Coordinates of C-alpha atoms and ligand atoms in Angstrom, one line a residue:
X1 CA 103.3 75.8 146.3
X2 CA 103.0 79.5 146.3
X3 CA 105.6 79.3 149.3
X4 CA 108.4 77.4 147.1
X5 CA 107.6 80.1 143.9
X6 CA 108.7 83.3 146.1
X7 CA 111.4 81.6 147.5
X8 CA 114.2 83.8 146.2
X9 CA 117.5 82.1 147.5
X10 CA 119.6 79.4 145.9
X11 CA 118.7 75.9 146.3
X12 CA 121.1 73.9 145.2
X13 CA 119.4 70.1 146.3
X14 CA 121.1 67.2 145.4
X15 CA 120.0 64.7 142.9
X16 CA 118.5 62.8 146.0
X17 CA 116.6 65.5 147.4
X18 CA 115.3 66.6 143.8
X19 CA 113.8 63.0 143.7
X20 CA 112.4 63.1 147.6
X21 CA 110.6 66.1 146.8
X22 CA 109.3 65.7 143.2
X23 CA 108.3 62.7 145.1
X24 CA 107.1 63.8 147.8
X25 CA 104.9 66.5 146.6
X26 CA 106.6 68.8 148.7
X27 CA 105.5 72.2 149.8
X28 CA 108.9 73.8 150.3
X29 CA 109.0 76.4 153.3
X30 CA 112.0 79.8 153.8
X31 CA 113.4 78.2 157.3
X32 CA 114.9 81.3 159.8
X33 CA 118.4 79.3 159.8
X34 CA 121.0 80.0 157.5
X35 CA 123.7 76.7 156.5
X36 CA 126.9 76.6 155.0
X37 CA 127.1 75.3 152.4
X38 CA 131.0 74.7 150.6
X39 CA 132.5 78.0 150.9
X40 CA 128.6 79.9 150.6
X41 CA 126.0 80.8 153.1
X42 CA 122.7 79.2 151.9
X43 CA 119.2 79.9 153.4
X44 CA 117.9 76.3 154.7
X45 CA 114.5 75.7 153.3
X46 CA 111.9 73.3 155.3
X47 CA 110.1 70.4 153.2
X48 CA 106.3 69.9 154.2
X49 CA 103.9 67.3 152.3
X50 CA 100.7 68.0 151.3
X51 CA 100.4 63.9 151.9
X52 CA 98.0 63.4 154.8
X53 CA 100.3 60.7 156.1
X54 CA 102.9 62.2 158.7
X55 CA 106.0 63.5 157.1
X56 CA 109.5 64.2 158.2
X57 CA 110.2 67.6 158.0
X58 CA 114.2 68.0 156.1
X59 CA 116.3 70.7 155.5
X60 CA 117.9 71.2 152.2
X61 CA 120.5 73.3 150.3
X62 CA 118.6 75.2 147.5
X63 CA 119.3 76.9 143.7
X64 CA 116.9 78.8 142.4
X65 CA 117.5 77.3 138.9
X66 CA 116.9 73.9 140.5
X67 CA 113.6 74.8 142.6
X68 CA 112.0 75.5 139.5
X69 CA 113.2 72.4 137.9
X70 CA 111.7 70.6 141.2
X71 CA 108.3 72.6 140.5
X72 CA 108.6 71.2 137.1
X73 CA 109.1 67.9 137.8
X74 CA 106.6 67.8 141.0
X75 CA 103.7 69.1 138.6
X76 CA 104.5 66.5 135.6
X77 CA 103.6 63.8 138.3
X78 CA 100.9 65.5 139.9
X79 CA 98.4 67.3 139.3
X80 CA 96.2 69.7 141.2
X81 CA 95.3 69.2 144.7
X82 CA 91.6 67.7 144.4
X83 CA 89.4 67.8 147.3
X84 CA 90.6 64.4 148.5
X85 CA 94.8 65.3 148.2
X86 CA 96.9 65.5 145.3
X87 CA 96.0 63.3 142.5
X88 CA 99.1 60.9 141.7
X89 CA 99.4 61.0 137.8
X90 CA 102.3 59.1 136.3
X91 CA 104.0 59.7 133.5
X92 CA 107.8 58.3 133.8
X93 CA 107.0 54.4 133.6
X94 CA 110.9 52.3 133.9
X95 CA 109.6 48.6 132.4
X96 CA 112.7 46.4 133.7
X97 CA 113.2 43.3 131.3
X98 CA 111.2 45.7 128.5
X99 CA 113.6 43.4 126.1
X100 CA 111.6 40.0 126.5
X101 CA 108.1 38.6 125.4
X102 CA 105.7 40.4 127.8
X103 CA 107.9 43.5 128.2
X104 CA 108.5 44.5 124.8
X105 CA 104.9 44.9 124.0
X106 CA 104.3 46.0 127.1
X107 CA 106.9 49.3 126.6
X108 CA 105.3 49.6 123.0
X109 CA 102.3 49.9 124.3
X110 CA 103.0 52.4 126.9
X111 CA 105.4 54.9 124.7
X112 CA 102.5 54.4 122.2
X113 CA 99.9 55.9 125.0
X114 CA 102.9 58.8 125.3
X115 CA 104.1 57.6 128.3
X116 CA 107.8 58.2 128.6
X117 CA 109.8 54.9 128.7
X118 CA 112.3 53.6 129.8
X119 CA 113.6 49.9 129.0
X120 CA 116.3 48.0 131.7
X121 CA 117.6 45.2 130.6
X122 CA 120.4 42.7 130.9
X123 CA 119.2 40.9 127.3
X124 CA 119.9 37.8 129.6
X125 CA 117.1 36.2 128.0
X126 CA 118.5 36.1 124.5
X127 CA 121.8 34.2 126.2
X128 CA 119.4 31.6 127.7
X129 CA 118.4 30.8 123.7
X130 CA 121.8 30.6 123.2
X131 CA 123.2 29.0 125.7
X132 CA 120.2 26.1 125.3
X133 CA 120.6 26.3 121.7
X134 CA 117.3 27.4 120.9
X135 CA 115.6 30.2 119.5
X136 CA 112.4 32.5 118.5
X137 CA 110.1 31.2 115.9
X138 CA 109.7 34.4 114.8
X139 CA 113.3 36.3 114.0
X140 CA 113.9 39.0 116.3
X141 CA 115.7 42.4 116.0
X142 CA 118.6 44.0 118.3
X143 CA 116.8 45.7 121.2
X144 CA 118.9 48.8 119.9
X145 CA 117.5 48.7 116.2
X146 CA 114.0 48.1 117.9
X147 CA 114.2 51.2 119.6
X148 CA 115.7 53.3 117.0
X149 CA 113.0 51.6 114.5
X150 CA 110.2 52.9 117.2
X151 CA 111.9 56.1 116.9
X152 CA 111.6 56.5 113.2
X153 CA 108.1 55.1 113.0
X154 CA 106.5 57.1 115.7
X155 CA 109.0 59.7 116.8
X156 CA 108.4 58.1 120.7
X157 CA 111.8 57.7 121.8
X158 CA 112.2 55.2 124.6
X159 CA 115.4 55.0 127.1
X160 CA 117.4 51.7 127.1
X161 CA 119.5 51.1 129.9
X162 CA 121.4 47.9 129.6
X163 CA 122.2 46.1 132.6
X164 CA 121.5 43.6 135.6
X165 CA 118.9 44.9 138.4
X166 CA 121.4 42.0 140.9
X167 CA 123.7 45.0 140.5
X168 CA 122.2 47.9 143.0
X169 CA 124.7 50.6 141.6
X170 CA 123.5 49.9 138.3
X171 CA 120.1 50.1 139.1
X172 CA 120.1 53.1 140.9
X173 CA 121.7 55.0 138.5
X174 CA 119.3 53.8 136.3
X175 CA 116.7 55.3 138.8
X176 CA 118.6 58.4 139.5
X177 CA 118.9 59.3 135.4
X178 CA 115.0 58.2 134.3
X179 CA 113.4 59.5 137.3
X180 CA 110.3 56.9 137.1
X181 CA 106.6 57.4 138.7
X182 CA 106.1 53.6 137.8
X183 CA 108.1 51.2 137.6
X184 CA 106.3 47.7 136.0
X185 CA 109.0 44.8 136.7
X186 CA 109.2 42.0 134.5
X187 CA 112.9 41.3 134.6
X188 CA 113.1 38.0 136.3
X189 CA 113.8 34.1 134.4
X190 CA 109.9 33.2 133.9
X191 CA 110.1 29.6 132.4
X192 CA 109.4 26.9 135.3
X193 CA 111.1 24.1 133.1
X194 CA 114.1 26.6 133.6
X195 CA 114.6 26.4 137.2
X196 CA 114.3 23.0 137.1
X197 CA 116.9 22.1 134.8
X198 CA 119.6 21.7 137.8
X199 CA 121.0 22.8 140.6
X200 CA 122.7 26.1 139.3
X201 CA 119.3 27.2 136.9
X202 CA 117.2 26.9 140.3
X203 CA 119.7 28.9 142.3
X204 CA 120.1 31.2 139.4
X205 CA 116.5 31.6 138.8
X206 CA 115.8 32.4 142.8
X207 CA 118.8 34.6 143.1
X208 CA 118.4 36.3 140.1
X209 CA 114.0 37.2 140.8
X210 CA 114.4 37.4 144.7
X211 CA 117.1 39.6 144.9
X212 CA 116.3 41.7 142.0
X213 CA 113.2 42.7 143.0
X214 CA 114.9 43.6 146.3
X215 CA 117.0 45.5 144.6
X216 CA 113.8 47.0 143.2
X217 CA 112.0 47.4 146.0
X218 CA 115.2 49.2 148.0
X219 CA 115.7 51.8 144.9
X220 CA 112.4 53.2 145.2
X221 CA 112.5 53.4 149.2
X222 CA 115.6 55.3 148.2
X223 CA 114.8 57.3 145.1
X224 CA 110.9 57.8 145.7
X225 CA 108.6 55.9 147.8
X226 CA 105.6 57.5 145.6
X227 CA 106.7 55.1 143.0
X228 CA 104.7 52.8 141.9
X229 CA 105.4 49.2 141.4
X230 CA 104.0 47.1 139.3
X231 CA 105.1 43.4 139.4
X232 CA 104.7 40.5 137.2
X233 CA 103.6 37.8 139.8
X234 CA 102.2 34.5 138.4
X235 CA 98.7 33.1 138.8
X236 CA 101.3 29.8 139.9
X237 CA 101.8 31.2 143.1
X238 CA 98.5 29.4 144.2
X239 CA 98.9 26.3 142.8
X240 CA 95.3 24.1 142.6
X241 CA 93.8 24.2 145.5
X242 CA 90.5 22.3 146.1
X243 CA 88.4 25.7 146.7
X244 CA 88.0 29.0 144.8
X245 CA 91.0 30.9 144.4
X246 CA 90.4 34.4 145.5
X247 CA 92.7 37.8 144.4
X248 CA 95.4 37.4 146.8
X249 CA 93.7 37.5 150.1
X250 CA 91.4 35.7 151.6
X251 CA 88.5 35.7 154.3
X252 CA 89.0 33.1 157.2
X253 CA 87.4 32.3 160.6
X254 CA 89.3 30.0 163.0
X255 CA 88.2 29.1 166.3
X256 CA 85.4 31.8 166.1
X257 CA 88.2 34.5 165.2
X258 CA 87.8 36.0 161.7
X259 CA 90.5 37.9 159.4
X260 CA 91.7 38.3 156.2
X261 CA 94.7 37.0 155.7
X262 CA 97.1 36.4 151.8
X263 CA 95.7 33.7 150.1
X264 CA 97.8 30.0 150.8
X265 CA 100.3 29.8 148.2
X266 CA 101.9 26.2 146.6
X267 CA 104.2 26.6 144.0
X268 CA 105.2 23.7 142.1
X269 CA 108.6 25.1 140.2
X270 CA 111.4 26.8 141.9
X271 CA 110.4 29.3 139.3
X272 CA 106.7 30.0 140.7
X273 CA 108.5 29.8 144.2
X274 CA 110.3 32.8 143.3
X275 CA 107.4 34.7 143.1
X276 CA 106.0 33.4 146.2
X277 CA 109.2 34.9 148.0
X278 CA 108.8 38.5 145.9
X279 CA 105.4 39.0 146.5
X280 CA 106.0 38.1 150.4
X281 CA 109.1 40.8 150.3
X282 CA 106.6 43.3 148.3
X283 CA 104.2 43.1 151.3
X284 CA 106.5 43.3 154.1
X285 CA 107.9 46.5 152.2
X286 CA 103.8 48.1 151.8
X287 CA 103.7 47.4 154.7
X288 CA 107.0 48.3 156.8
X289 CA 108.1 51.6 154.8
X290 CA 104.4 52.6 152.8
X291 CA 105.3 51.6 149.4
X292 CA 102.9 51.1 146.7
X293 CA 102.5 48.1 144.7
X294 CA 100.7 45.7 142.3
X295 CA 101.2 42.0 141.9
X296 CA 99.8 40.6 138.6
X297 CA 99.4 37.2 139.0
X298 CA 99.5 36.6 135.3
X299 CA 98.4 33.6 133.8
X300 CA 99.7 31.7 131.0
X301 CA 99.8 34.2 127.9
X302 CA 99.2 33.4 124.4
X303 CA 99.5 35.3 121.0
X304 CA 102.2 37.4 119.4
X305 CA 101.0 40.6 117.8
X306 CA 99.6 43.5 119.3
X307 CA 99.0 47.0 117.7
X308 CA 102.4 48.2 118.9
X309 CA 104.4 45.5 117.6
X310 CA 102.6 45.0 114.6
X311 CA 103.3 48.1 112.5
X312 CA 106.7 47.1 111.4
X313 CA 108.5 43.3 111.0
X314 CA 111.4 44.8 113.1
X315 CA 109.2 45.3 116.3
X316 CA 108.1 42.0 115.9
X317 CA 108.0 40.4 119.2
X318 CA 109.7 36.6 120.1
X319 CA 107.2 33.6 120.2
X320 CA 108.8 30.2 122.3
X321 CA 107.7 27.4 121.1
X322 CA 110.4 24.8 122.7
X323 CA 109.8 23.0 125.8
X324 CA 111.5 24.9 128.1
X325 CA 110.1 28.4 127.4
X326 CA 107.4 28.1 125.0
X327 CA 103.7 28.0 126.8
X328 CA 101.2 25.9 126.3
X329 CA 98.5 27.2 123.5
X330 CA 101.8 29.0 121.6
X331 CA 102.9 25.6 121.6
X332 CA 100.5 23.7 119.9
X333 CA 100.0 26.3 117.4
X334 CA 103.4 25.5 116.2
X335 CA 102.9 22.3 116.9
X336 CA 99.9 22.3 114.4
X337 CA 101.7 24.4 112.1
X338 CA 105.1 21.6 111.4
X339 CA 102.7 18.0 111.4
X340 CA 103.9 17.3 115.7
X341 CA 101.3 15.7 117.6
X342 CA 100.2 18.4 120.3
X343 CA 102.4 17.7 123.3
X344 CA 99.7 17.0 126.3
X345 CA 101.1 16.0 129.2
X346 CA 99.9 13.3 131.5
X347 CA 96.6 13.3 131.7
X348 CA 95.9 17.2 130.1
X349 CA 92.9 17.7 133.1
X350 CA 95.6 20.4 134.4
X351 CA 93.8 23.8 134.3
X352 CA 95.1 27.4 134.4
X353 CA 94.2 31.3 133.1
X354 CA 95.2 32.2 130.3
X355 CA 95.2 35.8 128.0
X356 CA 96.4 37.7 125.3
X357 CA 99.1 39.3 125.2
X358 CA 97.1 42.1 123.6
X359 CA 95.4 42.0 127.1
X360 CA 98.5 42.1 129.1
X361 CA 99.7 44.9 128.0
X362 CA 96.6 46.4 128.5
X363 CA 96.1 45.4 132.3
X364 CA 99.8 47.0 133.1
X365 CA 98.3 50.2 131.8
X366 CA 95.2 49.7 133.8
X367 CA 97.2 49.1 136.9
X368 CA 99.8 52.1 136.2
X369 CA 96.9 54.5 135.5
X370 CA 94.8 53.3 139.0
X371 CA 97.8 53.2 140.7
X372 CA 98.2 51.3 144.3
X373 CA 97.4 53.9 147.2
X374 CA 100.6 54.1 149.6
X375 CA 100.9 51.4 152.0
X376 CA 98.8 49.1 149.5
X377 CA 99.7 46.0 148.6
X378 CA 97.2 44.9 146.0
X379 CA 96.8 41.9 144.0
X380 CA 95.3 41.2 140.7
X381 CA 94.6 38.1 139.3
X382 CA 95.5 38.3 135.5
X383 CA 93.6 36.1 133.3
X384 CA 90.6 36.0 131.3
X385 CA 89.4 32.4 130.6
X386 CA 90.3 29.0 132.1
X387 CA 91.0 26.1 129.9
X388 CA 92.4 22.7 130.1
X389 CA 95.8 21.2 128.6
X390 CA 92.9 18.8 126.7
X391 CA 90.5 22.1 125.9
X392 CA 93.4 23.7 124.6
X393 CA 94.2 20.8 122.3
X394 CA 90.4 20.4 121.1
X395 CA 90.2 24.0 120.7
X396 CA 93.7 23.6 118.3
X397 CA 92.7 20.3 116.3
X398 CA 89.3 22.2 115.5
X399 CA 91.0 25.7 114.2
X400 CA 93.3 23.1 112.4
X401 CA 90.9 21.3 110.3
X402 CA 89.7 24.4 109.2
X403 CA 92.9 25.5 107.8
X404 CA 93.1 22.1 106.3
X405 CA 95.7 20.9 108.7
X406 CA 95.9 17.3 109.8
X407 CA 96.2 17.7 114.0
X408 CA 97.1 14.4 116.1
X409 CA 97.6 14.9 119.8
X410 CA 99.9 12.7 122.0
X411 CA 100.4 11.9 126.1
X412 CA 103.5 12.6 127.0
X413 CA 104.4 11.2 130.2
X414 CA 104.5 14.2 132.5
X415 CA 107.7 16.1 133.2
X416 CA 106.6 18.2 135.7
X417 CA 105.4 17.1 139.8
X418 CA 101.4 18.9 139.3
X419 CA 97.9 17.5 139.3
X420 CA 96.1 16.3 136.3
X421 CA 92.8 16.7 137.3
X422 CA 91.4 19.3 139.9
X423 CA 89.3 21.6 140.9
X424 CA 89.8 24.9 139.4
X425 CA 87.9 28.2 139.6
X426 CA 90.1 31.7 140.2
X427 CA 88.4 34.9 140.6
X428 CA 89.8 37.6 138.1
X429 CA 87.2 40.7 138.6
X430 CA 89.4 43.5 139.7
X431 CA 91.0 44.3 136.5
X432 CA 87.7 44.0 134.8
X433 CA 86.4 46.8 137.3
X434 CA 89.2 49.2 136.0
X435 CA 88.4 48.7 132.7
X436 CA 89.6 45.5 130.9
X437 CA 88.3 44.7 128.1
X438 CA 89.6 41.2 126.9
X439 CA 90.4 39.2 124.2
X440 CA 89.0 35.9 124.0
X441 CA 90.1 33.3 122.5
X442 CA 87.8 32.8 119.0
X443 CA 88.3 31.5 116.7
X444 CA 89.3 34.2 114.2
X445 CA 92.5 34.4 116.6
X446 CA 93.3 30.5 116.8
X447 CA 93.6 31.1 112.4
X448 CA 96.0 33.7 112.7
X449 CA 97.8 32.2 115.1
X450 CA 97.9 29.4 113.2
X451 CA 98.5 31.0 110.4
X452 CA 101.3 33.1 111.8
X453 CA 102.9 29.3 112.7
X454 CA 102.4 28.5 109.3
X455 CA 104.1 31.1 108.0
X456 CA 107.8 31.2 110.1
X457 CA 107.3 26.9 110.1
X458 CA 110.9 26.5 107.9
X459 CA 112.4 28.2 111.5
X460 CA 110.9 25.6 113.8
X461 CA 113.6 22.8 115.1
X462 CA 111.6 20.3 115.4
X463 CA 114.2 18.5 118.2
X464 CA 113.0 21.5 120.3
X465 CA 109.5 20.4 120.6
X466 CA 109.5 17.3 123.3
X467 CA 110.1 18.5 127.1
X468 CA 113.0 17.0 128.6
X469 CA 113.3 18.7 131.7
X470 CA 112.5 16.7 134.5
X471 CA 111.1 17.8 137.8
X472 CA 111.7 14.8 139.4
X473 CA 115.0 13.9 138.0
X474 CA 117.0 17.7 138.5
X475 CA 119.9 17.2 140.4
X476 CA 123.3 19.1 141.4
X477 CA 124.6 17.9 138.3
X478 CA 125.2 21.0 135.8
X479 CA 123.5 20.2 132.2
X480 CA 125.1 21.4 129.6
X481 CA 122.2 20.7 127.1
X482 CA 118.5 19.9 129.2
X483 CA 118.1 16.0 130.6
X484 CA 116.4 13.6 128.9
X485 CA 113.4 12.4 130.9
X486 CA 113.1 9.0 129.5
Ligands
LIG1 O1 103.5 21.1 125.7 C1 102.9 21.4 126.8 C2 103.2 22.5 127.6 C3 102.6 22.6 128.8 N1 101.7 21.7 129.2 C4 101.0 21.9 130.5 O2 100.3 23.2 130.4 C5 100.3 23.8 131.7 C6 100.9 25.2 131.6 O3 102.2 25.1 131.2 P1 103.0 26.3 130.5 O4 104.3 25.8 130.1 O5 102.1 26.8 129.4 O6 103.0 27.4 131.6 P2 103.8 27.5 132.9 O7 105.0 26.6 133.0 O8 102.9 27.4 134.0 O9 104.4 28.9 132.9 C7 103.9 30.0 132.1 O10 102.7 30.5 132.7 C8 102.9 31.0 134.0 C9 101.5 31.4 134.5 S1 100.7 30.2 135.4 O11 100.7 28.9 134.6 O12 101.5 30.0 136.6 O13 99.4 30.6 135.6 C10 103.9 32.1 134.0 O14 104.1 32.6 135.3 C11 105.2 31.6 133.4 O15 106.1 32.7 133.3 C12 104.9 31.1 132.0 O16 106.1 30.6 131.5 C13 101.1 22.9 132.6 O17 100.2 22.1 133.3 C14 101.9 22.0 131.7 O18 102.2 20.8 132.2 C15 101.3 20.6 128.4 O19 100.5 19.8 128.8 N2 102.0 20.5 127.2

């Protein structure tokens, strides 16, 4: 570093060398040959990393004005070598679809532990309501009022940059204006009803996460392969398999030959597919040009407040309750809340992780603070209890009676292609080890989710509750409203 203080020539980098050596971590170096530079003579300068993995050395035009913006920006992300290299330290964290339910709290949460933010989104989500007819129990804001609301509260700005990570030039800009040392992706179509309405949602939903997170996963190459990604994967990547599931890889010997290899994934949406694909692209990438990343394989999340989106009605986040983006336990909630019989389908044996949201957004700051080490592709399994469809409804009709509520609970034939009874039993230690500290699901939070039902139940449409979004009967058809499944 002492090398890129004295240097006393111009250095006038461009945006993308700026980003490769705030990056980088670059030790910058007087070189012996002079360039030409426009009509000027500069001094080239030589770019060394203090990484131990072996660097290619480039040659840049240099400003002094700009050098000391690079050492600037190089010691924000970094800071001082330790004994074992420099430790990585973000700061800059871009949450991509930081407009919908897991990302709004989630960039709350982060500007709120003075992290600079940055929100991209393409508010696609709020068309989807629209286009489906449907809507938020709870009434939500503009993401622009939001964000100037957040402003006014806390004095935290946070960056919006409005637009669709499909389009690269978008993106990049997006990248090349924020700078990020994280980047936590959520901006892909979540609901596995969705991608099953027809031909054109499953297509969308594919195109749409797949290349996206390409898209993603090229802008850092380009911008800063330091960054670190953080992805929302899905705890539906595994499907049920007879044994334990393991966090994302697993130990197997075949034909006396042993090695540990990513854990079998089966999907059972085009939706959970899509993750499948990114989290196959996010390893090729680890492994092919040394990013870093983290899949979250997230189970199914409940709840609506967290400290963040609490403090004002304005920040109040959206909360699904239909059948083709509301989640299970959210669901009967409301269900509870308006006199519907909870909604289990088939047989209600099916078994998943779930958490709180309050506990989501604390795992995405767990990951971002312990970040991936370059090359690593590491996988988290994101859940803190298992429960059944029919534990979930017990759990529901008990809170219920307590708040003097009358709860039936119906079999609905079963929209969706999954079992209804099976083993289940997925590991979920590794975000534990960094710290987690989880939210269970008591009782105390069953009545005020309850209770928050209760109170927005003059919102609820009640010809929203019953699925009708069949995965066996999708076709090339395009709905115009979802298919009835009877
Ligand atoms: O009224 C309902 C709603 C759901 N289910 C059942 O509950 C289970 C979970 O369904 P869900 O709609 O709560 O969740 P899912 O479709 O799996 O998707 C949600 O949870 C996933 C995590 S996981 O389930 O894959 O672990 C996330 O990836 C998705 O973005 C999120 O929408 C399924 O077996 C479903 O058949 C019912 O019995 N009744």
């Amino acid at each position: 570093m002492a090398n890129l203080l004295s240097i006393s020539c111009a250095v006038n980098t461009s945006p993308a060398t700026r980003t490769y050596l705030r990056s980088h971590n670059k030790c910058v170096l007087p070189c012996h040959a002079y360039k030409a530079c426009g009509n000027h003579m500069f001094p080239s300068i030589i770019i060394k990393s203090h990484r131990e993995k072996p660097q290619r050395a480039i040659a840049v035009y240099a400003t002094a004005a700009s050098v000391s913006q690079d050492v600037k920006s190089i010691s924000e992300a970094w800071s001082p070598q330790s004994p074992s290299g420099p430790i990585y330290n973000p700061k800059k964290v871009m949450v991509i679809g930081g407009d919908g339910y897991c990302g709004w709290a989630t960039a709350l949460h982060l500007s709120n532990k003075n992290y600079e933010v940055a929100i991209v989104d393409s508010l696609v989500r709020r068309l989807f309501d629209h286009q489906l007819g449907l809507d938020s129990l709870t009434p939500i804001s503009s993401i622009q009022n939001r964000i100037r609301l957040w402003k006014s509260l806390t004095g935290k700005n946070i960056q919006l940059y409005v637009g669709d990570i499909c389009d690269f030039e978008f993106l990049f800009d997006a990248f090349k204006s924020f700078e990020p040392d994280a980047v936590v992706h959520f901006g892909e179509q979540r609901s596995a009803p969705y991608s099953m309405i027809d031909r054109s949602r499953a297509v969308f939903t594919q195109q749409n996460n797949v290349i996206g997170t390409l898209n993603v996963l090229f802008a850092i190459k380009e911008f800063s392969e330091e960054c670190h990604l953080v992805k929302l994967g899905t705890m539906g990547e595994y499907g049920t398999p007879n044994i334990d599931i393991e966090e994302g890889y697993i130990t197997i010997t075949h034909n006396g030959r042993t090695d540990t290899l990513p854990y079998p994934k089966q999907a059972s949406s085009f939706y959970h597919l899509s993750k499948v694909h990114d989290s196959h692209n996010i390893a090729f990438t680890c492994k092919a040009w040394g990013m870093r990343a983290t899949d979250l394989n997230q189970g199914v999340v409940y709840g609506v407040r967290t400290e963040e989106t609490a403090m004002h009605e304005e920040l109040c986040n959206r909360f699904d309750y239909d059948g083709v983006f509301g989640t299970a336990l959210n669901r009967f909630c409301v269900q509870a809340a308006v006199g519907h019989p909870l909604t289990v389908y088939g047989m209600g044996g099916q078994t998943r992780g779930y958490l709180d949201i309050r506990d989501t957004v604390q795992c995405v700051e767990l990951a971002i603070a312990n970040p991936a080490k370059p090359g690593e592709f590491r996988v988290f399994n994101q859940f803190t209890e298992q429960f059944s469809v029919n534990n979930l409804a017990a759990l529901v009709t008990n809170a219920g009676k307590k708040l003097g509520l009358e709860v039936k609970t119906m079999t609905v034939p079963n929209p969706r292609v999954e079992a209804e009874e099976h083993y289940y039993n997925a590991k979920h230690t590794k975000l534990m080890e960094l710290g987690l500290r989880p939210h269970l699901l008591s009782d105390s939070l069953l009545d005020s989710l309850l209770n928050f039902a209760i109170q927005f139940k003059d919102r609820v449409d009640h010809s929203q509750i019953m699925p009708n979004i069949s995965w066996k009967k999708i076709g090339v058809k395009a709905q115009t409203a979802p298919v009835q499944t009877s």
